[in-house]
Amino acid sequence: MTRPWRSTFGLVALVACLFALGTLIIGVVAYEVTHEALEIQLDHRVAIETRALIDEGDDGPTGVAAAIRRREAARSTASLDYLLVDPAGRRVAGLLDATAPTAPGYLEFLHYRRDGQHRIAQALTTRLPDTSRLVVAADRGVIDEMDATLLKLFAGAFGVMLLLGIGGAWLVGAVTRARLSRIDRTALAIIDGDLARRMPLTGAGDEFDRVSATLNRMLDRIGGLMDNLRQVSSDVAHDLRTPLTRLHNRLDEALSARDVDEKRQAIEAATVQSRELLDIFAALLRIAEVEALSPRGHFQDVALDQLIEELVETYRPDMEANGHLLVTAIVPAIWTTGDRRLLQQLVTNLLDNALRHTPSGTTVRVELERDDAIARLTVADDGHGVAPEDAPRLFQRFARAERSRSSQGHGLGLALVAAVATAHRGTASLLAPPGFGVAVELPICGND
């Protein structure tokens, strides 16, 4: 069952209700504070008036009564009413139509009548020295009017906040549903086989655009992997046909051979060719493993300059034996984060290419330099290079330049170089002619 607060409309509506509740709480607090302040103000006014009457009538109840009569005659009471009673409770002065409280002090609700209407006042009762009682009362009509005004204001604010919240919830829900609906339709089209479709972007740069851009990058990645898979299938079917045919022919020869030596030679040749096939499949599996980015789980800091120097010194004797001149320019103290074994394979493949596919007398140059946060490794030679039409596909599996088809190899070396560079968040690219060269850029330690 769908829970309403899990939807966009429900969530925004819940937030709006919380804001409305907050407004209500603030209104209640403000009402109470204002109401209490008005009552304190009335108490203060009544107390001041009581003190003024007592000070004017310093000769006793007679003087207080005279002061009350003067105020009532001048109509200067300003919503204040007075009552003076003797010790027996009989009215002495004042027009306040109420029963005088027996206990001295403040009384919040004193019921009285004015102009035939029942009213409520806030009063202070003071016992005079002869036990007479003076009552000064202030009508609570002002407080009641202010209370009614505040209640109307806060009720209106609460209603507006609630309406705005519900309206905002509906608007946000409608916009969100519309954007998600477009993404959903695109996803359904992709599920139905339209793999070229991509999530819609509005160009606003909002959260939906960022999510859509991320999904599009994921779809591009998946599309690239699927294209790669199709390419691998095609390449395997095409490039392995010849060695499998040779293996089949060798086995046929072994079956049909009657001479023991011929049979042995045919079997040995078939064994060599089967081993070659196993090497090809091992290389393909290795590339697939690297492209799946699984090696990133155990990356560590690697001294790239030391690793390259060690491999160069390992290859130097073979280079010199084949008539090659090996020149290096390696900047020290360059570190990267990665898999040492894969980085060794990358450099080894580049040196193998230079050793196998260039003629005697070729100069091979290995350089490692630093450019800000990037380590740049180049392995280049001054040999015959490759034809321009061959260059764009050399990083694909089984891709070989026409001039290299007569030499050993299966066209998987540069494919592995590109896969290792990508797994290390780097790039591999060909250098411009003359000659042939590959540049690999890797992030320096702490900058990936």
Coordinates of C-alpha atoms in Angstrom, one line a residue:
M1 CA 0.0 0.0 0.0
T2 CA 1.3 3.4 -1.0
R3 CA 2.0 5.7 2.0
P4 CA 0.8 9.3 1.2
W5 CA 3.8 10.9 2.9
R6 CA 6.1 9.0 0.6
S7 CA 4.9 10.8 -2.5
T8 CA 6.1 14.3 -3.4
F9 CA 2.7 15.9 -2.9
G10 CA 2.3 14.1 0.5
L11 CA 5.8 15.1 1.6
V12 CA 5.3 18.8 0.6
A13 CA 1.8 18.8 2.1
L14 CA 3.3 17.4 5.4
V15 CA 5.9 20.2 5.4
A16 CA 3.2 22.8 4.8
C17 CA 1.1 21.4 7.6
L18 CA 4.2 21.6 9.9
F19 CA 4.7 25.2 8.9
A20 CA 1.0 25.9 9.6
L21 CA 1.3 24.2 12.9
G22 CA 4.4 26.3 13.7
T23 CA 2.4 29.4 12.8
L24 CA -0.4 28.3 15.1
I25 CA 2.0 27.7 18.0
I26 CA 3.6 31.1 17.4
G27 CA 0.1 32.7 17.3
V28 CA -0.9 31.0 20.6
V29 CA 2.3 32.2 22.3
A30 CA 2.0 35.7 20.9
Y31 CA -1.6 35.8 22.0
E32 CA -0.8 34.7 25.5
V33 CA 2.1 37.2 25.8
T34 CA 0.0 40.1 24.4
H35 CA -3.0 39.2 26.6
E36 CA -0.8 39.0 29.7
A37 CA 0.9 42.3 28.9
L38 CA -2.4 44.0 28.5
E39 CA -3.6 42.6 31.9
I40 CA -0.4 43.8 33.6
Q41 CA -0.9 47.2 32.0
L42 CA -4.4 47.4 33.4
D43 CA -3.3 46.3 36.8
H44 CA -0.5 48.9 36.7
R45 CA -3.0 51.6 35.7
V46 CA -5.5 50.6 38.5
A47 CA -2.7 50.6 41.1
I48 CA -1.5 54.1 40.1
E49 CA -5.0 55.4 40.2
T50 CA -5.6 53.8 43.6
R51 CA -2.4 55.4 45.0
A52 CA -3.4 58.8 43.5
L53 CA -6.8 58.7 45.2
I54 CA -5.3 57.7 48.6
D55 CA -2.8 60.5 48.3
E56 CA -5.4 63.1 47.4
G57 CA -7.6 62.0 50.3
D58 CA -4.9 62.0 52.9
D59 CA -7.5 63.1 55.6
G60 CA -9.2 59.6 55.3
P61 CA -12.3 58.2 53.6
T62 CA -13.9 61.6 53.3
G63 CA -11.1 62.9 51.2
V64 CA -11.0 59.8 49.0
A65 CA -14.8 60.1 48.5
A66 CA -14.3 63.8 47.5
A67 CA -11.6 62.8 45.0
I68 CA -13.8 60.2 43.5
R69 CA -16.7 62.7 43.0
R70 CA -14.3 65.2 41.4
R71 CA -13.2 62.5 38.8
E72 CA -16.7 61.4 38.1
A73 CA -18.0 64.9 37.8
A74 CA -15.2 65.8 35.3
R75 CA -15.8 62.6 33.4
S76 CA -12.0 62.0 33.4
T77 CA -12.3 58.4 34.5
A78 CA -11.3 57.1 31.0
S79 CA -13.0 53.7 31.5
L80 CA -12.1 53.6 35.2
D81 CA -14.8 53.1 37.7
Y82 CA -14.8 53.6 41.5
L83 CA -16.5 52.3 44.5
L84 CA -15.9 53.3 48.2
V85 CA -17.8 51.4 50.9
D86 CA -17.7 51.9 54.7
P87 CA -16.8 49.1 57.1
A88 CA -20.4 47.9 57.0
G89 CA -20.4 47.5 53.2
R90 CA -22.6 50.6 52.5
R91 CA -21.7 52.7 49.4
V92 CA -20.0 56.0 50.3
A93 CA -19.0 57.2 46.9
G94 CA -18.5 56.0 43.3
L95 CA -20.8 54.9 40.5
L96 CA -19.4 51.4 40.0
D97 CA -22.5 49.1 40.0
A98 CA -21.0 46.1 41.6
T99 CA -20.5 44.3 44.9
A100 CA -17.3 45.4 46.6
P101 CA -15.0 42.4 47.1
T102 CA -14.4 41.6 50.8
A103 CA -10.7 40.6 50.3
P104 CA -8.1 43.2 49.4
G105 CA -6.0 42.7 46.3
Y106 CA -6.4 42.2 42.5
L107 CA -9.5 40.6 41.1
E108 CA -9.2 39.6 37.5
F109 CA -12.9 39.3 36.8
L110 CA -15.2 41.7 38.6
H111 CA -18.8 41.6 37.3
Y112 CA -20.7 44.9 37.2
R113 CA -23.3 46.7 35.1
R114 CA -23.0 49.9 33.1
D115 CA -25.9 51.4 31.1
G116 CA -28.0 48.4 31.8
Q117 CA -25.3 46.0 30.3
H118 CA -23.4 43.3 32.1
R119 CA -19.7 44.0 31.9
I120 CA -16.5 42.6 33.4
A121 CA -13.7 44.7 34.9
Q122 CA -10.3 44.1 36.3
A123 CA -10.2 45.6 39.8
L124 CA -8.0 46.4 42.8
T125 CA -9.5 46.4 46.3
T126 CA -7.7 48.4 48.9
R127 CA -8.6 48.5 52.7
L128 CA -8.3 51.9 54.1
P129 CA -7.1 52.5 57.8
D130 CA -10.7 52.7 59.1
T131 CA -11.4 49.3 57.3
S132 CA -13.3 51.1 54.5
R133 CA -12.8 49.5 51.1
L134 CA -11.7 51.3 48.0
V135 CA -12.4 49.6 44.6
V136 CA -10.8 50.9 41.4
A137 CA -11.9 48.9 38.3
A138 CA -10.8 49.1 34.7
D139 CA -13.1 47.7 32.1
R140 CA -11.7 44.6 30.2
G141 CA -13.4 45.6 26.9
V142 CA -10.0 46.8 25.5
I143 CA -8.4 43.4 26.3
D144 CA -11.4 41.6 24.8
E145 CA -11.2 43.7 21.6
M146 CA -7.4 43.1 21.3
D147 CA -7.9 39.4 21.9
A148 CA -10.5 39.2 19.2
T149 CA -8.3 41.2 16.8
L150 CA -5.3 38.9 17.5
L151 CA -7.4 35.8 17.1
K152 CA -8.7 37.0 13.7
L153 CA -5.1 37.9 12.5
F154 CA -3.7 34.5 13.6
A155 CA -6.6 32.6 12.2
G156 CA -6.2 34.4 8.9
A157 CA -2.4 33.8 8.9
F158 CA -3.0 30.1 9.7
G159 CA -5.6 29.7 6.9
V160 CA -3.4 31.5 4.4
M161 CA -0.3 29.4 5.4
L162 CA -2.4 26.2 5.1
L163 CA -3.8 27.2 1.7
L164 CA -0.3 28.3 0.4
G165 CA 1.2 25.0 1.7
I166 CA -1.5 22.9 0.0
G167 CA -1.2 24.9 -3.2
G168 CA 2.6 24.7 -3.1
A169 CA 2.4 20.9 -2.5
W170 CA 0.1 20.5 -5.5
L171 CA 2.4 22.7 -7.7
V172 CA 5.6 20.9 -6.6
G173 CA 3.9 17.5 -7.0
A174 CA 2.6 18.4 -10.5
V175 CA 6.0 19.6 -11.7
T176 CA 7.8 16.7 -10.1
R177 CA 5.4 14.2 -11.7
A178 CA 5.7 15.8 -15.1
R179 CA 9.5 15.6 -15.0
L180 CA 9.5 12.1 -13.6
S181 CA 7.0 11.1 -16.2
R182 CA 9.3 12.1 -19.0
I183 CA 12.2 10.2 -17.4
D184 CA 9.9 7.2 -16.9
R185 CA 8.8 7.3 -20.6
T186 CA 12.4 7.4 -21.7
A187 CA 13.3 4.5 -19.5
L188 CA 10.4 2.5 -20.8
A189 CA 11.5 3.2 -24.4
I190 CA 15.1 2.1 -23.5
I191 CA 13.7 -1.1 -22.0
D192 CA 11.7 -1.7 -25.2
G193 CA 14.9 -1.6 -27.2
D194 CA 15.4 2.0 -28.1
L195 CA 19.0 2.2 -26.7
A196 CA 19.7 5.5 -28.4
R197 CA 17.2 7.4 -26.2
R198 CA 18.6 9.5 -23.4
M199 CA 17.0 11.2 -20.4
P200 CA 15.5 14.7 -21.2
L201 CA 17.4 17.8 -20.1
T202 CA 15.8 21.2 -19.6
G203 CA 19.0 23.1 -19.3
A204 CA 18.0 24.5 -15.9
G205 CA 20.8 22.8 -14.1
D206 CA 18.5 21.6 -11.3
E207 CA 18.4 18.3 -9.5
F208 CA 16.5 16.6 -12.2
D209 CA 19.0 17.7 -14.9
R210 CA 21.9 16.5 -12.7
V211 CA 20.2 13.1 -12.2
S212 CA 19.3 12.9 -15.9
A213 CA 22.9 13.8 -16.9
T214 CA 24.2 11.1 -14.5
L215 CA 21.8 8.5 -16.0
N216 CA 22.8 9.5 -19.5
R217 CA 26.5 9.0 -18.6
M218 CA 25.5 5.6 -17.2
L219 CA 23.6 4.8 -20.4
D220 CA 26.6 6.0 -22.5
R221 CA 28.8 3.7 -20.5
I222 CA 26.4 0.8 -20.9
G223 CA 26.1 1.5 -24.6
G224 CA 29.9 1.6 -24.9
L225 CA 30.2 -1.7 -23.1
M226 CA 27.6 -3.3 -25.3
D227 CA 29.3 -1.9 -28.4
N228 CA 32.5 -3.3 -27.1
L229 CA 30.9 -6.6 -26.5
R230 CA 29.5 -6.8 -30.0
Q231 CA 32.9 -5.7 -31.3
V232 CA 34.6 -8.4 -29.2
S233 CA 32.2 -11.1 -30.5
S234 CA 32.8 -10.0 -34.0
D235 CA 36.6 -9.8 -33.5
V236 CA 36.7 -13.2 -31.8
A237 CA 34.7 -14.8 -34.6
H238 CA 36.9 -13.1 -37.3
D239 CA 40.4 -13.2 -35.8
L240 CA 40.2 -16.6 -34.1
R241 CA 38.9 -18.3 -37.2
T242 CA 42.3 -18.7 -38.8
P243 CA 44.2 -20.1 -35.7
L244 CA 41.2 -22.5 -35.0
T245 CA 41.3 -23.6 -38.6
R246 CA 45.0 -24.3 -38.4
L247 CA 44.5 -26.2 -35.2
H248 CA 41.7 -28.2 -36.8
N249 CA 43.9 -29.0 -39.8
R250 CA 46.8 -30.1 -37.5
L251 CA 44.5 -32.4 -35.6
D252 CA 43.2 -33.9 -38.9
E253 CA 46.8 -34.4 -40.0
A254 CA 47.5 -36.2 -36.7
L255 CA 44.5 -38.4 -37.2
S256 CA 45.3 -39.3 -40.8
A257 CA 49.1 -39.7 -40.3
R258 CA 50.3 -43.3 -40.2
D259 CA 53.9 -42.5 -39.5
V260 CA 54.5 -42.1 -35.7
D261 CA 57.0 -39.2 -36.2
E262 CA 54.5 -37.3 -38.5
K263 CA 51.7 -37.9 -36.0
R264 CA 53.9 -36.6 -33.1
Q265 CA 54.9 -33.5 -35.1
A266 CA 51.3 -32.7 -36.0
I267 CA 50.2 -33.1 -32.3
E268 CA 53.1 -30.9 -31.2
A269 CA 52.1 -28.2 -33.7
A270 CA 48.5 -28.5 -32.6
T271 CA 49.7 -28.1 -28.9
V272 CA 51.6 -24.9 -29.8
Q273 CA 48.5 -23.5 -31.6
S274 CA 46.2 -24.4 -28.8
R275 CA 48.5 -22.6 -26.3
E276 CA 48.4 -19.6 -28.6
L277 CA 44.6 -19.7 -28.4
L278 CA 44.7 -20.0 -24.6
D279 CA 47.0 -16.9 -24.5
I280 CA 44.6 -14.9 -26.6
F281 CA 41.6 -15.9 -24.4
A282 CA 43.6 -15.1 -21.3
A283 CA 44.4 -11.6 -22.7
L284 CA 40.7 -11.1 -23.6
L285 CA 39.6 -12.0 -20.1
R286 CA 42.3 -9.7 -18.6
I287 CA 41.1 -6.8 -20.7
A288 CA 37.5 -7.5 -19.7
E289 CA 38.5 -7.7 -16.0
V290 CA 40.3 -4.3 -16.2
E291 CA 37.5 -2.6 -18.1
A292 CA 35.1 -3.8 -15.3
L293 CA 37.1 -1.6 -13.0
S294 CA 37.4 -4.4 -10.5
P295 CA 41.1 -3.7 -9.7
R296 CA 40.3 -0.4 -8.1
G297 CA 39.4 -2.2 -4.9
H298 CA 43.0 -2.7 -4.0
F299 CA 44.7 0.4 -5.4
Q300 CA 47.7 1.7 -3.5
D301 CA 50.4 4.4 -4.0
V302 CA 52.9 3.4 -6.7
A303 CA 56.2 5.2 -7.4
L304 CA 55.7 5.5 -11.2
D305 CA 59.2 6.7 -11.9
Q306 CA 60.9 3.8 -10.2
L307 CA 58.6 1.2 -11.8
I308 CA 59.4 2.6 -15.3
E309 CA 63.1 2.7 -14.7
E310 CA 63.1 -0.9 -13.5
L311 CA 61.2 -2.1 -16.6
V312 CA 63.4 0.0 -19.0
E313 CA 66.5 -1.6 -17.5
T314 CA 64.9 -5.0 -18.0
Y315 CA 64.2 -4.4 -21.7
R316 CA 67.5 -2.6 -22.4
P317 CA 69.5 -5.8 -23.2
D318 CA 66.8 -7.0 -25.6
M319 CA 66.6 -3.6 -27.3
E320 CA 70.4 -3.4 -27.8
A321 CA 70.5 -7.0 -29.0
N322 CA 67.9 -6.1 -31.8
G323 CA 69.9 -3.0 -32.7
H324 CA 67.6 -0.5 -31.0
L325 CA 68.7 2.6 -29.1
L326 CA 66.8 3.1 -25.9
V327 CA 66.8 6.7 -24.6
T328 CA 65.0 7.7 -21.3
A329 CA 64.1 11.0 -19.7
I330 CA 62.3 10.2 -16.4
V331 CA 61.4 12.9 -13.9
P332 CA 61.9 11.5 -10.3
A333 CA 59.4 11.3 -7.4
I334 CA 56.2 10.9 -9.4
W335 CA 53.6 8.8 -7.6
T336 CA 50.2 7.6 -8.7
T337 CA 47.5 5.6 -7.1
G338 CA 46.8 2.3 -8.8
D339 CA 47.6 -1.4 -9.3
R340 CA 51.3 -1.9 -9.6
R341 CA 50.9 -5.1 -11.6
L342 CA 48.6 -3.5 -14.1
L343 CA 50.9 -0.5 -14.5
Q344 CA 53.8 -2.9 -15.1
Q345 CA 51.7 -4.6 -17.8
L346 CA 50.9 -1.2 -19.4
V347 CA 54.6 -0.2 -19.7
T348 CA 55.6 -3.7 -20.8
N349 CA 53.1 -3.7 -23.6
L350 CA 54.3 -0.4 -24.9
L351 CA 58.0 -1.5 -24.8
D352 CA 57.0 -4.8 -26.4
N353 CA 55.4 -3.0 -29.3
A354 CA 58.5 -0.9 -29.8
L355 CA 60.7 -4.0 -29.7
R356 CA 58.6 -6.2 -32.0
H357 CA 57.3 -3.8 -34.6
T358 CA 60.2 -1.5 -35.4
P359 CA 63.2 -2.3 -37.5
S360 CA 66.8 -2.5 -36.3
G361 CA 68.4 0.9 -35.9
T362 CA 65.3 2.5 -34.4
T363 CA 65.6 4.9 -31.5
V364 CA 63.0 4.2 -28.8
R365 CA 62.4 7.1 -26.3
V366 CA 60.7 6.7 -22.9
E367 CA 59.7 9.9 -21.1
L368 CA 58.0 10.5 -17.8
E369 CA 57.1 14.1 -16.9
R370 CA 54.8 15.9 -14.6
D371 CA 52.2 18.5 -15.6
D372 CA 50.4 19.9 -12.6
A373 CA 48.4 17.0 -11.2
I374 CA 49.0 14.7 -14.2
A375 CA 51.8 12.3 -14.9
R376 CA 52.5 11.9 -18.6
L377 CA 54.3 8.8 -19.9
T378 CA 55.3 8.6 -23.6
V379 CA 56.9 5.7 -25.4
A380 CA 57.8 6.7 -28.9
D381 CA 60.1 5.6 -31.8
D382 CA 61.3 7.1 -35.0
G383 CA 60.3 4.0 -37.0
H384 CA 58.0 3.8 -40.0
G385 CA 54.9 4.6 -37.9
V386 CA 51.4 3.6 -39.0
A387 CA 49.1 4.5 -41.8
P388 CA 46.6 7.3 -41.0
E389 CA 43.7 5.0 -41.7
D390 CA 44.9 2.5 -39.1
A391 CA 45.5 5.0 -36.3
P392 CA 41.9 5.4 -35.1
R393 CA 41.3 1.7 -34.3
L394 CA 44.6 0.7 -32.8
F395 CA 43.2 0.7 -29.3
Q396 CA 40.6 -1.8 -30.2
R397 CA 40.9 -5.5 -29.7
F398 CA 42.7 -7.4 -32.5
A399 CA 43.4 -4.2 -34.3
R400 CA 46.8 -4.3 -36.0
A401 CA 48.5 -2.0 -38.5
E402 CA 49.0 -3.5 -42.0
R403 CA 52.8 -3.2 -41.6
S404 CA 52.7 -5.2 -38.4
R405 CA 50.6 -8.2 -39.6
S406 CA 53.8 -10.1 -40.5
S407 CA 55.1 -9.8 -36.9
Q408 CA 54.1 -11.7 -33.8
G409 CA 51.1 -10.6 -31.8
H410 CA 47.3 -10.6 -31.8
G411 CA 46.5 -6.9 -31.6
L412 CA 45.6 -6.9 -27.9
G413 CA 48.5 -5.0 -26.4
L414 CA 47.2 -1.5 -27.0
A415 CA 43.7 -2.5 -26.1
L416 CA 45.0 -3.5 -22.7
V417 CA 47.0 -0.3 -22.4
A418 CA 43.8 1.7 -23.0
A419 CA 41.8 -0.4 -20.5
V420 CA 44.5 0.0 -17.8
A421 CA 44.7 3.7 -18.3
T422 CA 40.9 4.1 -18.0
A423 CA 40.8 1.9 -14.9
H424 CA 43.3 4.4 -13.3
R425 CA 41.2 7.4 -14.3
G426 CA 43.6 8.2 -17.1
T427 CA 43.8 8.3 -20.9
A428 CA 45.9 6.7 -23.6
S429 CA 46.4 8.4 -27.0
L430 CA 48.6 8.2 -30.1
L431 CA 51.3 10.8 -30.7
A432 CA 51.4 12.6 -34.0
P433 CA 53.8 11.4 -36.7
P434 CA 56.6 11.1 -37.6
G435 CA 57.3 7.7 -36.1
F436 CA 54.9 6.0 -33.7
G437 CA 54.2 6.8 -30.1
V438 CA 51.7 6.4 -27.3
A439 CA 51.0 8.9 -24.5
V440 CA 49.5 7.8 -21.3
E441 CA 48.2 10.4 -18.7
L442 CA 47.6 9.3 -15.2
P443 CA 46.5 11.4 -12.1
I444 CA 49.3 12.0 -9.6
C445 CA 48.8 10.8 -6.0
G446 CA 46.1 12.7 -4.1
N447 CA 44.7 14.4 -7.2
D448 CA 42.2 11.9 -8.6

